[in-house]
Each structure stands twice: as structure tokens, then as C-alpha cells.
Coordinates of C-alpha atoms in Angstrom, one line a residue:
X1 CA 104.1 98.5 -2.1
X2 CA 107.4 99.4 -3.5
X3 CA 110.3 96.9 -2.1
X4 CA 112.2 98.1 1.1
X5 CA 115.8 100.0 0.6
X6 CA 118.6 98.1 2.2
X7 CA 118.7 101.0 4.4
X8 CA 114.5 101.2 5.4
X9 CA 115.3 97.4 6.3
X10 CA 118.4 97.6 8.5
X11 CA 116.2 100.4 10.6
X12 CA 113.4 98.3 10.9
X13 CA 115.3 95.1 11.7
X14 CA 117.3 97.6 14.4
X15 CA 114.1 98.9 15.6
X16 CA 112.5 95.5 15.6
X17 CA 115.4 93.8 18.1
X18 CA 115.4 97.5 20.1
X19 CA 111.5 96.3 20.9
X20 CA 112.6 93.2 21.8
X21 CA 115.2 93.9 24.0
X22 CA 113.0 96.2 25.7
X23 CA 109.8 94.3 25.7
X24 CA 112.8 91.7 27.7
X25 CA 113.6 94.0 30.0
X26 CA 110.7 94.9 31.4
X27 CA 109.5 91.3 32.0
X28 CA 113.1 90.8 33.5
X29 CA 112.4 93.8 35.6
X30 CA 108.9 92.7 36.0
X31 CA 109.8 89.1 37.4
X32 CA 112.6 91.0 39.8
X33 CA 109.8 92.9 41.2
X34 CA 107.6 90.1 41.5
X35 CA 110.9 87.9 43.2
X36 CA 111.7 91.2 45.6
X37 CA 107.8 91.4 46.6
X38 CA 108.0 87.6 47.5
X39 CA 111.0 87.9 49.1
X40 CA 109.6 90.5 50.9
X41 CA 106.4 89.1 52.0
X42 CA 108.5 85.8 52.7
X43 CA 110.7 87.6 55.3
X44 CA 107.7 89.9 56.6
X45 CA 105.9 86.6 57.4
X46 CA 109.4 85.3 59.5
X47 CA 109.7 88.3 61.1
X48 CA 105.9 88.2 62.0
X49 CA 106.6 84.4 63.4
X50 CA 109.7 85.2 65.2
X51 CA 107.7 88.5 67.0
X52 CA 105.1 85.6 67.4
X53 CA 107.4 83.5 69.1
X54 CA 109.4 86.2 70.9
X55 CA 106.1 87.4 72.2
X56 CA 104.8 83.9 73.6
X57 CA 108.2 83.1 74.8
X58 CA 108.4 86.5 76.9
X59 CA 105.0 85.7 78.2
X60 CA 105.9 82.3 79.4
X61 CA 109.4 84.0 81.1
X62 CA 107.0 86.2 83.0
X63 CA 104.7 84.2 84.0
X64 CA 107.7 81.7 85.5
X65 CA 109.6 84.7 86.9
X66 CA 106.6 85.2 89.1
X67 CA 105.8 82.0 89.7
X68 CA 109.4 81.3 90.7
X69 CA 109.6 84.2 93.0
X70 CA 106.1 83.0 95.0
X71 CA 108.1 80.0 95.2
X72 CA 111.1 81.6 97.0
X73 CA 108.9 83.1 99.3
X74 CA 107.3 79.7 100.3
X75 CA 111.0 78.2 99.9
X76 CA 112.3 79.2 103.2
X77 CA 111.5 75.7 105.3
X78 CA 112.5 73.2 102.6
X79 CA 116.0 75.5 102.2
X80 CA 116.9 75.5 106.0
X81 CA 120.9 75.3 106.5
X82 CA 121.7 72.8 108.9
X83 CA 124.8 74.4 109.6
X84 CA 126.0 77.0 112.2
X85 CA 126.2 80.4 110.9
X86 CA 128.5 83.0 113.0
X87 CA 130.1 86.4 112.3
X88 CA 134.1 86.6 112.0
X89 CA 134.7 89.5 114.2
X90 CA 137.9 90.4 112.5
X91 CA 136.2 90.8 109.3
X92 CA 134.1 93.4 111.2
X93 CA 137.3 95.7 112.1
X94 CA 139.1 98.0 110.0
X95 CA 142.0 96.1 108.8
X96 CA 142.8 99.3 106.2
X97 CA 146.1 101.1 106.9
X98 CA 146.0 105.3 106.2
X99 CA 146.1 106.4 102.8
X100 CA 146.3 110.2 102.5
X101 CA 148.6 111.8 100.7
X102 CA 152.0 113.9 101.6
X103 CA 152.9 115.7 99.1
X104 CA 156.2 117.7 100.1
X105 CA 157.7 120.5 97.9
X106 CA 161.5 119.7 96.7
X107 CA 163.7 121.8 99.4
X108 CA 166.1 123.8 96.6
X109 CA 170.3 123.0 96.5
X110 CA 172.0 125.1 98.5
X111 CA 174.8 127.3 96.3
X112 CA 178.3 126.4 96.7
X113 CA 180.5 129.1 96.9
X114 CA 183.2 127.3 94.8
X115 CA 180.6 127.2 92.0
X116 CA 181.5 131.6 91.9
X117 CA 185.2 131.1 91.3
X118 CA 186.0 133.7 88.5
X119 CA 187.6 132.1 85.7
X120 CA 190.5 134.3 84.6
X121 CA 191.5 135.1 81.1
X122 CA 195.1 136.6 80.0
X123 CA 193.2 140.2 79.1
X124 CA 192.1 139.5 83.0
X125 CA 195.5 140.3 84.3
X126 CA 196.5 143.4 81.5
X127 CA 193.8 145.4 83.0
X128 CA 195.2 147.2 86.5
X129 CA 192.4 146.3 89.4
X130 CA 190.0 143.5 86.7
X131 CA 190.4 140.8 89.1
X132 CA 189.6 142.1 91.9
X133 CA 186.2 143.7 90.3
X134 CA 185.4 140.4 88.8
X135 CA 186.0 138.7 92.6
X136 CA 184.0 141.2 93.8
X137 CA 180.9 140.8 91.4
X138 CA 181.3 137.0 91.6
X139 CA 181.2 137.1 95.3
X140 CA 178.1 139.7 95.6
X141 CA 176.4 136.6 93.0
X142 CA 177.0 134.1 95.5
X143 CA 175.8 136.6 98.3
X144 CA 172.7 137.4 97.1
X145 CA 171.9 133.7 95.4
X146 CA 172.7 132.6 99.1
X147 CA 170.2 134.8 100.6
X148 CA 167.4 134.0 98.0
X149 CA 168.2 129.9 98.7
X150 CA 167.9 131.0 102.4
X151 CA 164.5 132.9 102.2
X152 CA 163.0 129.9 99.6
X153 CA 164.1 127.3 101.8
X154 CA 162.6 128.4 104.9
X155 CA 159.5 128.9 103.4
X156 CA 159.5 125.7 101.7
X157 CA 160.6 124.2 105.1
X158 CA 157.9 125.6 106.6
X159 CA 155.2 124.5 104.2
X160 CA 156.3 121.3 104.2
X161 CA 156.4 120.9 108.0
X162 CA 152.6 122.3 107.8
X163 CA 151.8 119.7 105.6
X164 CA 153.8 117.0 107.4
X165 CA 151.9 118.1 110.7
X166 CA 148.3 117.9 109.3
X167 CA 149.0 114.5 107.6
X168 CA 150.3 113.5 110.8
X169 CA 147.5 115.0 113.2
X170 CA 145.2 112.9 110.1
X171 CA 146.8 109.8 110.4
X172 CA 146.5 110.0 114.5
X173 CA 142.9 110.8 114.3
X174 CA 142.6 108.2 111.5
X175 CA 144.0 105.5 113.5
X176 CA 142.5 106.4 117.0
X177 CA 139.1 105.9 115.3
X178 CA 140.3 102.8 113.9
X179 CA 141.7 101.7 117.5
X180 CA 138.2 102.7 118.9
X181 CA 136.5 101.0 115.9
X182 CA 138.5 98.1 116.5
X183 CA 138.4 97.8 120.4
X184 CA 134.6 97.9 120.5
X185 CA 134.5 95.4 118.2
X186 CA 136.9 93.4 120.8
X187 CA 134.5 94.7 123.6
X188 CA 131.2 93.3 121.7
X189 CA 132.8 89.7 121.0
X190 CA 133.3 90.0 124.7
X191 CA 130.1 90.5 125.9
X192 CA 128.6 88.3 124.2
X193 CA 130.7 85.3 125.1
X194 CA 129.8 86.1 128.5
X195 CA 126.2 86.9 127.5
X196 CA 125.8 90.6 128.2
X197 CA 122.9 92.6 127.2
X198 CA 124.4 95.0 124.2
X199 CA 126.6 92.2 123.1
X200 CA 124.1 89.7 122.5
X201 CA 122.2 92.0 120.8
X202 CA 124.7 93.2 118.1
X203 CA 125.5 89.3 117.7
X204 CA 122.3 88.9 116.1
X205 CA 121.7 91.7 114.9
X206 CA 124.8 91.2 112.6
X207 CA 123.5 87.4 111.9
X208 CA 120.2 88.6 110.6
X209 CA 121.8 91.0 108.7
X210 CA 123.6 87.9 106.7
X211 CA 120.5 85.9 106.3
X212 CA 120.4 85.4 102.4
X213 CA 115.7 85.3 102.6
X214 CA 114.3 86.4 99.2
X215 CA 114.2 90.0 98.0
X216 CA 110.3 90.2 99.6
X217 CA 111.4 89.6 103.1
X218 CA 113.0 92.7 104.0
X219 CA 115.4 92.2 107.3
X220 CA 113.6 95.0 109.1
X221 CA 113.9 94.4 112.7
X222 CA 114.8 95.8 116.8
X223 CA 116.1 92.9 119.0
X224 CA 116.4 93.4 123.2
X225 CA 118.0 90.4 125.1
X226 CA 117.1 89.9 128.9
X227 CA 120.2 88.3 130.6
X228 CA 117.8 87.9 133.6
X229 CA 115.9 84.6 132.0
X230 CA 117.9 84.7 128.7
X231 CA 115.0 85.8 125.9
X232 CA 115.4 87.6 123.3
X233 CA 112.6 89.4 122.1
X234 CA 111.8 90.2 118.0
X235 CA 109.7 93.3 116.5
X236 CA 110.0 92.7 112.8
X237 CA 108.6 94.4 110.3
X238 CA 106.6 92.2 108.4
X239 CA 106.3 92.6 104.3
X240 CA 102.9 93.7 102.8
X241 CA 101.1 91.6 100.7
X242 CA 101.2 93.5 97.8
X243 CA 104.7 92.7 97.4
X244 CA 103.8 89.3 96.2
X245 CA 104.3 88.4 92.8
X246 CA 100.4 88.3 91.9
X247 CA 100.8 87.3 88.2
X248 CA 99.4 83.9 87.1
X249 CA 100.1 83.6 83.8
X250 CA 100.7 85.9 80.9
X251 CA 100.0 85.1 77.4
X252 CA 100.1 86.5 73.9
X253 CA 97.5 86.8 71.8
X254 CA 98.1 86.0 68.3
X255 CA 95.0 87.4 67.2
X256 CA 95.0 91.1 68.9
X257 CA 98.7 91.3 68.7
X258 CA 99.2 92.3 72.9
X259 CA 99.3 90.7 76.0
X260 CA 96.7 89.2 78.8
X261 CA 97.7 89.1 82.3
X262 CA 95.7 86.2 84.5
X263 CA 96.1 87.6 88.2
X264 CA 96.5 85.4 91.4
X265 CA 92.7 85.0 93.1
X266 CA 92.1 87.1 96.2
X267 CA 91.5 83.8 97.8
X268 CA 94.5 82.5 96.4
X269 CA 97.1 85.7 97.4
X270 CA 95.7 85.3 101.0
X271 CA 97.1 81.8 101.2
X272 CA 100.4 82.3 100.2
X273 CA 100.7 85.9 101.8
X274 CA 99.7 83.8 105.5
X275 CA 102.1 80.4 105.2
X276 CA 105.0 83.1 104.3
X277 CA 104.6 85.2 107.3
X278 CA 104.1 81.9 109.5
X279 CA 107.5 80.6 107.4
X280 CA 109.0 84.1 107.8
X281 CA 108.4 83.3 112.2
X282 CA 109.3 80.0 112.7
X283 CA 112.8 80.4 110.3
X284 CA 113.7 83.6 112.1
X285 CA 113.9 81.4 115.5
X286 CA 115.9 78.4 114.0
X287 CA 118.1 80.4 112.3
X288 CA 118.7 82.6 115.7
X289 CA 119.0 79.0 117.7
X290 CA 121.7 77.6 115.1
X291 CA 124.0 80.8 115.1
X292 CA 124.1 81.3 119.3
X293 CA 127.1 79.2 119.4
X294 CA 127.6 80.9 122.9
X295 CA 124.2 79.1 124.1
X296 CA 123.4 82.7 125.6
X297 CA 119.7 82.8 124.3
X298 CA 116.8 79.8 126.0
X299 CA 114.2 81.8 124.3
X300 CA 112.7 83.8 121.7
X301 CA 109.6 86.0 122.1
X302 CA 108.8 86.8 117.9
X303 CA 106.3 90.0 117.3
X304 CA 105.4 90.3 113.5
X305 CA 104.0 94.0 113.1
X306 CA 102.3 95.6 110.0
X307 CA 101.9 99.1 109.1
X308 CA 98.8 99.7 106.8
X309 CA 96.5 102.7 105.7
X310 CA 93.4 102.6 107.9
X311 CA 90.5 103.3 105.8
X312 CA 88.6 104.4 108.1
X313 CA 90.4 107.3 109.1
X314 CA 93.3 107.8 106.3
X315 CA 96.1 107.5 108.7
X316 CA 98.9 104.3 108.8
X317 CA 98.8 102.5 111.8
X318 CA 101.3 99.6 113.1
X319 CA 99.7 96.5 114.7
X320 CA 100.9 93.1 116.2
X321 CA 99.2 90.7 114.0
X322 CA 101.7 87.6 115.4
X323 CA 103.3 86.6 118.5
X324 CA 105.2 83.5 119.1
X325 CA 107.4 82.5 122.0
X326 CA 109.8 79.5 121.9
X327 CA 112.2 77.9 123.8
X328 CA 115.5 76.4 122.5
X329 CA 115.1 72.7 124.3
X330 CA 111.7 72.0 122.5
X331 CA 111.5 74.2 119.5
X332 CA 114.7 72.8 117.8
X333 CA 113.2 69.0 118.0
X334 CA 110.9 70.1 115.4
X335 CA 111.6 68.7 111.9
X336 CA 110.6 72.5 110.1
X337 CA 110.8 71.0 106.5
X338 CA 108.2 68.6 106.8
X339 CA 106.0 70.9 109.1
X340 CA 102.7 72.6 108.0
X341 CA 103.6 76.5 109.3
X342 CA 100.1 77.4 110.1
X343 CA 99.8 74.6 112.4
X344 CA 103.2 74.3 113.6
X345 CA 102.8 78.0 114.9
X346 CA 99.4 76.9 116.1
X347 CA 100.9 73.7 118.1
X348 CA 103.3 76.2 119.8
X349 CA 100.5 78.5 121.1
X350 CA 101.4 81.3 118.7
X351 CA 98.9 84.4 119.0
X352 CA 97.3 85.4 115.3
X353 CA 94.2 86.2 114.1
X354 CA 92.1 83.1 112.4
X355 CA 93.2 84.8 108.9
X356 CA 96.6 86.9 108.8
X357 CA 95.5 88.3 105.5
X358 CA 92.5 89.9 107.4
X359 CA 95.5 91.8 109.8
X360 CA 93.2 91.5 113.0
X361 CA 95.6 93.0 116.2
X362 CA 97.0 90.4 118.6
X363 CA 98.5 91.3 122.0
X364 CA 102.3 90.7 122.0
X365 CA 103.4 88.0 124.3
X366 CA 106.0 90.4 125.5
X367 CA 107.1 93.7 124.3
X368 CA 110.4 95.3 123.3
X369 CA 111.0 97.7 126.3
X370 CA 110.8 101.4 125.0
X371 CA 112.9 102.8 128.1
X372 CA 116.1 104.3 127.9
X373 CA 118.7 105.4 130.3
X374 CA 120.0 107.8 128.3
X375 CA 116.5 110.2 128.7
X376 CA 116.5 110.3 132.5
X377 CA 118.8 113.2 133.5
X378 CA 117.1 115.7 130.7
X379 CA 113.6 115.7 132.6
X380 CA 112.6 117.1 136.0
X381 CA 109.8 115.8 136.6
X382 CA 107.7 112.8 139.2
X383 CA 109.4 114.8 142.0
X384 CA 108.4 112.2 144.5
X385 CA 110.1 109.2 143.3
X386 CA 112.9 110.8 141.4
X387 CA 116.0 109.0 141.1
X388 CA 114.3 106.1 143.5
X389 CA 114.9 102.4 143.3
X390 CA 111.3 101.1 143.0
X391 CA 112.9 97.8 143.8
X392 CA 114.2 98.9 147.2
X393 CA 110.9 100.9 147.9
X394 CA 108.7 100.4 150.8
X395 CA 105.7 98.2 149.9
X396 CA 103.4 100.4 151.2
X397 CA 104.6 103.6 148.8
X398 CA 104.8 100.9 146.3
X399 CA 101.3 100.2 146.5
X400 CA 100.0 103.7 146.0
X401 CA 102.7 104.0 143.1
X402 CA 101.3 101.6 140.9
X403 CA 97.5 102.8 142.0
X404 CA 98.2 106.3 140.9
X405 CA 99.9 104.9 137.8
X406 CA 97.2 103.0 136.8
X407 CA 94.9 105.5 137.4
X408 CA 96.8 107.5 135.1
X409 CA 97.4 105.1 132.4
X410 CA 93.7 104.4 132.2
X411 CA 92.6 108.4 132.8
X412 CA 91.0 109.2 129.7
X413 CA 88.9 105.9 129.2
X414 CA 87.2 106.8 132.6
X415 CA 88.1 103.9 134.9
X416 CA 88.3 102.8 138.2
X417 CA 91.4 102.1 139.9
X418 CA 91.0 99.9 143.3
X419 CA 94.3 98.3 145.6
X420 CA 92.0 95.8 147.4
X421 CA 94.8 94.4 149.2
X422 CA 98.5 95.0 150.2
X423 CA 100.8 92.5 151.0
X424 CA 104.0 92.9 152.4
X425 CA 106.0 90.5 150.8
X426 CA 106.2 93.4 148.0
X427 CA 102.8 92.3 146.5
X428 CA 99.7 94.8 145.1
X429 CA 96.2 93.5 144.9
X430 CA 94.0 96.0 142.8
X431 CA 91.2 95.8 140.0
X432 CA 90.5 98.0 137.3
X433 CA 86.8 98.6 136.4
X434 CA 85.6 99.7 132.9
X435 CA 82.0 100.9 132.9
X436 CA 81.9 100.8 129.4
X437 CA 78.8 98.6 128.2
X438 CA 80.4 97.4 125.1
X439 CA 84.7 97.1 125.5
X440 CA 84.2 97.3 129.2
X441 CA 84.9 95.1 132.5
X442 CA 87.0 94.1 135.1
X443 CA 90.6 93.9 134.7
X444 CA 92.7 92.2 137.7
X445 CA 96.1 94.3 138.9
X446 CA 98.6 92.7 141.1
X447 CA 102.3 94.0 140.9
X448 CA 105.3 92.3 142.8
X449 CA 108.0 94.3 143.9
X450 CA 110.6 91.9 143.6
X451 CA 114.4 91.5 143.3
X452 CA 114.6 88.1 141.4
X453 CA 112.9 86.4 138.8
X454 CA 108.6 86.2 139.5
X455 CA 108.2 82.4 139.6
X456 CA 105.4 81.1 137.6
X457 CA 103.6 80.2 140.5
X458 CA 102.5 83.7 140.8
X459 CA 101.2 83.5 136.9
X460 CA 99.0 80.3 137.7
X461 CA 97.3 82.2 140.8
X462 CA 96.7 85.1 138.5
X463 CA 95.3 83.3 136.3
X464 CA 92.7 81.8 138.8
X465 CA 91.9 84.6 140.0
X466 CA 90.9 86.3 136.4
X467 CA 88.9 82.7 135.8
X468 CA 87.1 83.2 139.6
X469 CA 86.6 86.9 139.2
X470 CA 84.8 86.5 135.9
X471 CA 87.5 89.1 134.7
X472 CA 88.4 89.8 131.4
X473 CA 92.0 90.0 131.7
X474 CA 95.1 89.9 134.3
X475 CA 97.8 92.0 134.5
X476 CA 101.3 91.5 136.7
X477 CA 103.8 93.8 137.1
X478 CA 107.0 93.3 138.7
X479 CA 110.2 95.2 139.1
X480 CA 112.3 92.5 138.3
X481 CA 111.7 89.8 135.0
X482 CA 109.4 86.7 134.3
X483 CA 110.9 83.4 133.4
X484 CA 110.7 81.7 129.9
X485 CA 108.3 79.4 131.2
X486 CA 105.8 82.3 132.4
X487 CA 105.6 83.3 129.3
X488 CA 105.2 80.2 127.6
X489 CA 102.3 79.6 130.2
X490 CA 100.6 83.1 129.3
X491 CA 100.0 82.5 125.4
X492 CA 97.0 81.6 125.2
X493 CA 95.5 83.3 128.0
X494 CA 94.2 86.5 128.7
X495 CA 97.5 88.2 131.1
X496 CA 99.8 90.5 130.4
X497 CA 103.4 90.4 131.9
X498 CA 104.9 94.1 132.6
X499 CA 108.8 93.7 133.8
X500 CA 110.9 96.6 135.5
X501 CA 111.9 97.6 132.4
X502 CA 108.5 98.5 131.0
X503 CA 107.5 99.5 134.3
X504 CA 110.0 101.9 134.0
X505 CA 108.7 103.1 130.9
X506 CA 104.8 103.4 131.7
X507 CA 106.1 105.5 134.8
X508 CA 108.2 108.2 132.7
X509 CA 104.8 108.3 129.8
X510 CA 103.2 109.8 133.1
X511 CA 106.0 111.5 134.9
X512 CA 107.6 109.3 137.1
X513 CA 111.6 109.6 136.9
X514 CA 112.4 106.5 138.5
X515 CA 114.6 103.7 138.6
X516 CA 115.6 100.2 139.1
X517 CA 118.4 99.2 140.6
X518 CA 118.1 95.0 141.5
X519 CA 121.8 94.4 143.0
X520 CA 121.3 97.5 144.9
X521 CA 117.9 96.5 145.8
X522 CA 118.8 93.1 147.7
X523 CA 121.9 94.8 149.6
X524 CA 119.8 97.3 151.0
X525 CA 117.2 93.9 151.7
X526 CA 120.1 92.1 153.1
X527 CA 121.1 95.1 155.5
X528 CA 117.6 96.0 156.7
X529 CA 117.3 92.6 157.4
X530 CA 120.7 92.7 160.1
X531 CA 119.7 95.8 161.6
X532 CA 116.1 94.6 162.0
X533 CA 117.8 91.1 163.6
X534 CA 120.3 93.4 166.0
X535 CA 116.7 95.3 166.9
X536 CA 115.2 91.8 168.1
X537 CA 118.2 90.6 169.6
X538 CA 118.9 93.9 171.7
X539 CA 115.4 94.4 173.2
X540 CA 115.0 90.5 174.6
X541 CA 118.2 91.4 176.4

């Protein structure tokens, strides 16, 4: 080979070092892919470990959410408020003052007549009659400015005084409403220092209201009070138990990249779904007993009802499954944090079933009354005893009242009605026989037409009776009211107390447009009772 040209080796050497340099790039571009890739993978594999993380640590906030919230709604004995809790009745009025608008339109400036004078010029006075043509114009300006102003203003008077009337005739009906607002509110705190019926009621009514109970136990309630003995009687709506928080424990799996849920055992959702309600019952009463600062209620009657789909026939249906009845005296020396519930209610003769969860129907200890006052004037009906005081009545009508009531009542499950016995110190005697072979028997009537409070004296013979008869129940009606004690005596037996006001109710369900008047009742008492003396008096002389 020939030797190389200077020229043929400065290409090659160029060409040599271009190889290089390239051959150096791409392992430089080589080992950045390589460092991005790693890089990559590196922050793939955080991210995977933080998801991780995230994922396990979202599991475990779950799973305490719900185990916190089960623990609220087993919380409410250990986190009873010693304190007394009452409404500010001034809060409860409308302290606001009226707010609407009046917007007026601007009445317009009347034009002065000063504001026409003609301004003369010296050509003014060269040119015979000028003036007097430019007074003249000037003056049928003002004129007819004047008489514009007057039309705009009225109208704009007018307008305004519309406006100003109708904000007035708002503010009126605005405060009137407040006044009305305001003085019931006055007429409330009244009555329920003095312990009247409607006062009492919206008393608690508005203290339940306040009750801060976890989200589950919804404050769905009616309340009646009975000035007569001083209960006041609770139908609450008790919370399903599918409301409970049934999650155990959620976890993450790694492996499968999702979630597990461990539910709450049936077993195990039973028992916390039964100590709530029996919680839910007993904190209802000490709260009620710490916030009557006006001492007006003795007693509570408690009826926990539960609305549920019926498999058996598709159709809700709303049962008693608890009934409790306390008094104030013994019921607040219990020491409710360190109580069991389910025995506690047990201890105060509370009526459930052996299992709450299985929602077996109990018979209230006493019943919200479902009569109203209002519904009597739009029926014509019970022609015979309309408009009567069934507490003034005579005995013997009374007795054939409640027999034919009965009879009705029990109609369609083909009974027998029988008044064994009448007894004029306003007293019925009668049985009830059910032929049916399976839910059937004999059920013991006696009804007391009575103008005070039916001792419990009367309870104790019923109940003897029922044991003697071999019946399967008792039942006492009265037009008056039991005593606190009568129904304490009655919870674990097998009577039911109807008062006037539920009589009242069973007799308009059949017809009957009656009433009950007791302070009438013992004046007309107190004045048969003279003219019967003047009777005896005039014929031994």
C-alpha cells in the first residue's frame, strides 16, 4: 500500500474521533436511559408503598370509625350530665326587629317663580313691546313647568304613600305575629310553672329536642302529661338495627390489591342493638327527671315502638316492643353508670320480650291517649250520649254504656260480653268470653265511674279476681285517671288501665260522641247529694 496523503489522513483521523464521539454518546445516552428506567422503577415502587400504606391506613380509619360509632351508641350511661339542663325561654321568642324595605321616590323641587325673571339686554329696550313679549313667554315657562311639578308630584306623592302604607300594614302584621309568637311563648313558661297539661308538654318536648345522643338515635317522639297523677307518658320511635355500624374490621390486601370487610356476627349485632335500646330508655327518664326544674312530673310511663316489614304479609307494622314506668323518688337513686341496662330495666319491672332483637310485641303499661277535642263538633253521631258527661252519668246507663262498648270493641272476634254485677258506687262488673280454642278465654271487665283518682286498692282486687277466675287478663276502666303507683303495681301483671281519656277515644272508634267533664261531674254529685238530703229531711217532718 501506497503511504496515506496528508489529506486521506486528516479525513480518517476526523472520521475516526466522529466514531468516537458517537460510539460516546450513545453509551451516555444509553446509561441515561438506564438511570431514568431506575429512577422510574425506584419511584413506581414508592408510589406502590405509599398506595400500600394509604390503603392499610384507610382500612384501619374505617374500621375505628365504626368501631367508634358502636361505641357512642353504647356511650350514653358512662356520659350522663349531672347537671340540670333547661330551655331559656327568651331565646325561644323572636327578638328580630322588621327589615323590609321602603323605598320612596325623590318628590321633584318645586319651580320658583324668581328663577323666570327675564334678563334684559340694551337691544331689549330699542325694540317697541320686546319686554313685555319676553315677560310674557317667561311667565307661560314658569306656568306650564308649574303645572308639570304639580301633576309629577302628586303622583309621586301618591306612590309613595302606597308604598309607605303597605310597608306599614307589613310591619303591623310583622310585629303582631311576633307579639303572638312572643306571648305564647310567655303563656307556655306559664303553664308549665304551674304544671298545666300543654305546657309541660312543650317543656320537654323542647329539652329532648336539645339532647346531643349520637346521630343513630333519632329524637322521634309524642309526649302527653296527666296533671291528674303527674306522668308523663313516651312513644318513641325507636332506631332499627340496621343502622348500627356492622363493620368489624377492614383490611387491605397486599396481594389482590382491594379490600376485605369482616362484618359484626348476627349474634354479636343483636347484643349491642338490645343494651342501646335499654340505654336509649333508662337515659330518656334521667335526662327528663334532671331538666323538670318545676318538679311537675313524679313519673314517666316509656313506650319504645318499632316499625318493620312483616314478612309474612309485605306490609310495615308498628309494635311496642318496651314499656317502662318509673317514678322520680326511686328511679333517680340509681347510680346509671355503673348499671347493667338489661337488668336495671328488668329490676324496675320493665315489659320486653326475652330478646329485643327478636321484636316480640309487649303491651304498653299505659298508652298515649289518641282523643282529641278538636274532632267532636264535626261528627253527628252516638245520638244517645252525645255531648254527655260520662262522669256525671247515672250508673245504671253507665253500665250498659260500657257493655255495648265492649261488645262492640270485641264484635268481629265473636265474643261474649256479660255485666254480672252493677254497683252503685259507679262500679261495672262484666267478663268477656273468647271461644276461641287457641288465643281464647276469659277476660275480666270492671269500669269505675269516678270523679277522682281510682285508688290502687281497686287494682289489687282486680287482680284477685283475674288470679281466682282463672282469667287471662283484667281490664279497668274509669272516667277519671290511675295513680303512679297503680301503674307501677300493673307491670308485670296481666291488666290493662283504660283512663277517661282513652275511654273517650274507644267510644268515638264506635260512635259514641261523648265527654268528660270531672269538676262538673262532682258539682252535679255535690248538688244531688243536697237535694237528696232536703228529700230525707222533708218527708220525716
Amino acid at each position: 500500500m501506497g503511504r496515506q496523503s496528508p489529506i486521506t489522513k486528516t479525513i480518517n483521523q476526523v472520521a475516526r474521533e466522529y466514531a468516537k464521539e458517537q460510539k460516546q454518546a450513545k453509551a451516555r445516552e444509553e446509561k441515561a436511559k438506564r438511570e431514568k428506567e431506575k429512577e422510574a422503577k425506584r419511584l413506581q415502587k414508592e408510589n406502590e408503598i405509599k398506595i400500600k400504606e394509604d390503603s392499610i391506613n384507610l382500612a384501619k380509619q374505617i374500621t375505628q370509625k365504626s368501631k367508634k360509632q358502636r361505641e357512642e351508641i353504647l356511650s350514653l350511661l358512662k356520659n350522663i350530665n349531672s347537671n340540670k339542663e333547661t330551655i331559656n325561654w327568651e331565646l325561644l321568642k323572636d327578638h328580630s326587629n322588621y327589615n323590609g324595605l321602603l323605598e320612596l321616590r325623590k318628590l321633584p323641587i318645586k319651580p320658583l317663580e324668581e328663577d323666570y325673571k327675564i334678563k334684559l339686554k340694551l337691544l331689549d329696550y330699542l325694540i317697541p313691546n320686546r319686554i313685555s313679549k319676553l315677560e310674557n313667554q317667561a311667565k307661560n315657562r314658569y306656568q306650564e313647568d308649574l303645572n308639570k311639578w304639580e301633576v309629577e308630584y302628586k303622583n309621586i306623592e301618591k306612590d309613595n304613600n302606597q308604598k309607605t302604607s303597605m310597608w306599614e300594614e307589613s310591619r303591623k302584621a310583622f310585629e303582631n305575629r311576633k307579639s303572638i309568637k312572643n306571648n305564647n311563648i310567655d303563656k307556655l313558661k306559664k303553664e308549665y310553672e304551674q304544671g298545666k297539661k300543654e305546657g309541660v308538654e312543650f317543656y320537654i318536648t323542647k329539652i329532648l329536642s336539645k339532647r346531643k345522643y349520637p346521630s343513630y338515635y333519632k329524637m322521634t317522639c309524642e309526649v302527653e302529661y296527666i296533671p291528674l297523677n303527674k306522668i308523663l307518658i313516651i312513644e318513641y320511635a325507636l332506631p332499627k338495627k340496621e343502622k348500627i355500624p356492622n363493620l368489624k374490621e377492614r383490611k387491605y390486601e397486599v396481594t389482590k390489591k382491594d379490600y376485605k370487610d369482616t362484618l359484626l356476627k348476627e349474634t354479636e349485632l343483636n347484643k349491642i342493638y338490645e343494651e342501646s335500646l335499654y340505654q336509649l330508655c333508662l337515659r330518656l327518664n334521667y335526662d327528663i327527671y334532671m331538666s323538670d326544674i318545676a318538679n311537675n312530673i313524679e313519673g314517666i310511663v316509656f313506650n319504645g315502638y318499632l316499625t318493620e316489614l312483616n314478612r309474612s304479609n309485605g306490609l310495615e307494622e308498628t309494635n311496642c316492643i318496651l314499656s317502662l314506668q318509673t317514678s322520680v323518688e326511686t328511679f333517680m337513686e340509681y347510680n346509671l353508670t355503673e348499671v347493667d341496662p338489661k337488668l336495671c330495666f328488668k329490676r324496675m319491672k320493665g315489659r320486653a320480650g326475652t330478646k329485643l332483637s327478636d321484636l316480640v310485641a309487649v303491651a304498653p303499661i299505659c298508652n298515649i291517649s289518641k282523643y282529641d277535642k278538636r274532632f267532636i263538633k264535626s261528627h253527628e253521631i252516638g245520638d244517645k250520649v252525645k255531648g254527655y258527661n260520662l262522669a256525671a252519668m247515672n250508673w245504671e246507663e253507665f253500665e250498659h254504656l260500657i257493655r255495648e262498648l265492649f261488645e262492640k270493641e270485641y264484635a268481629k272476634d265473636n265474643v261474649e260480653v256479660h255485666v254480672t254485677q252493677g254497683i252503685k258506687d259507679g262500679g261495672v262488673d262484666g267478663v268477656i268470653i273468647d271461644s276461641d280454642p287457641i288465643k281464647g278465654g276469659k277476660i275480666i271487665l270492671q269500669a269505675k265511674r269516678y270523679t277522682n283518682i281510682v285508688g290502687i286498692s281497686a287494682i289489687r282486687e282486680l287482680a284477685t279476681v283475674v288470679s281466682d277466675e282463672g282469667a287471662m287478663k283484667g281490664i279497668l276502666v274509669t272516667t277519671a285517671d290511675f295513680g303512679r303507683d297503680s301503674y307501677e303495681y300493673i307491670k308485670d301483671k296481666p291488666l290493662t288501665l283504660i283512663n277517661g281519656e282513652n275511654l273517650l277515644y274507644m267510644l268515638k272508634k264506635h260512635g259514641y260522641e261523648a265527654r268528660i267533664d270531672l269538676t262538673e261531674a262532682k258539682l252535679q254529685i255535690k248538688e244531688q247529694l243536697k237535694d237528696n238530703t232536703f228529700s230525707k229531711i222533708k218527708t220525716t217532718n
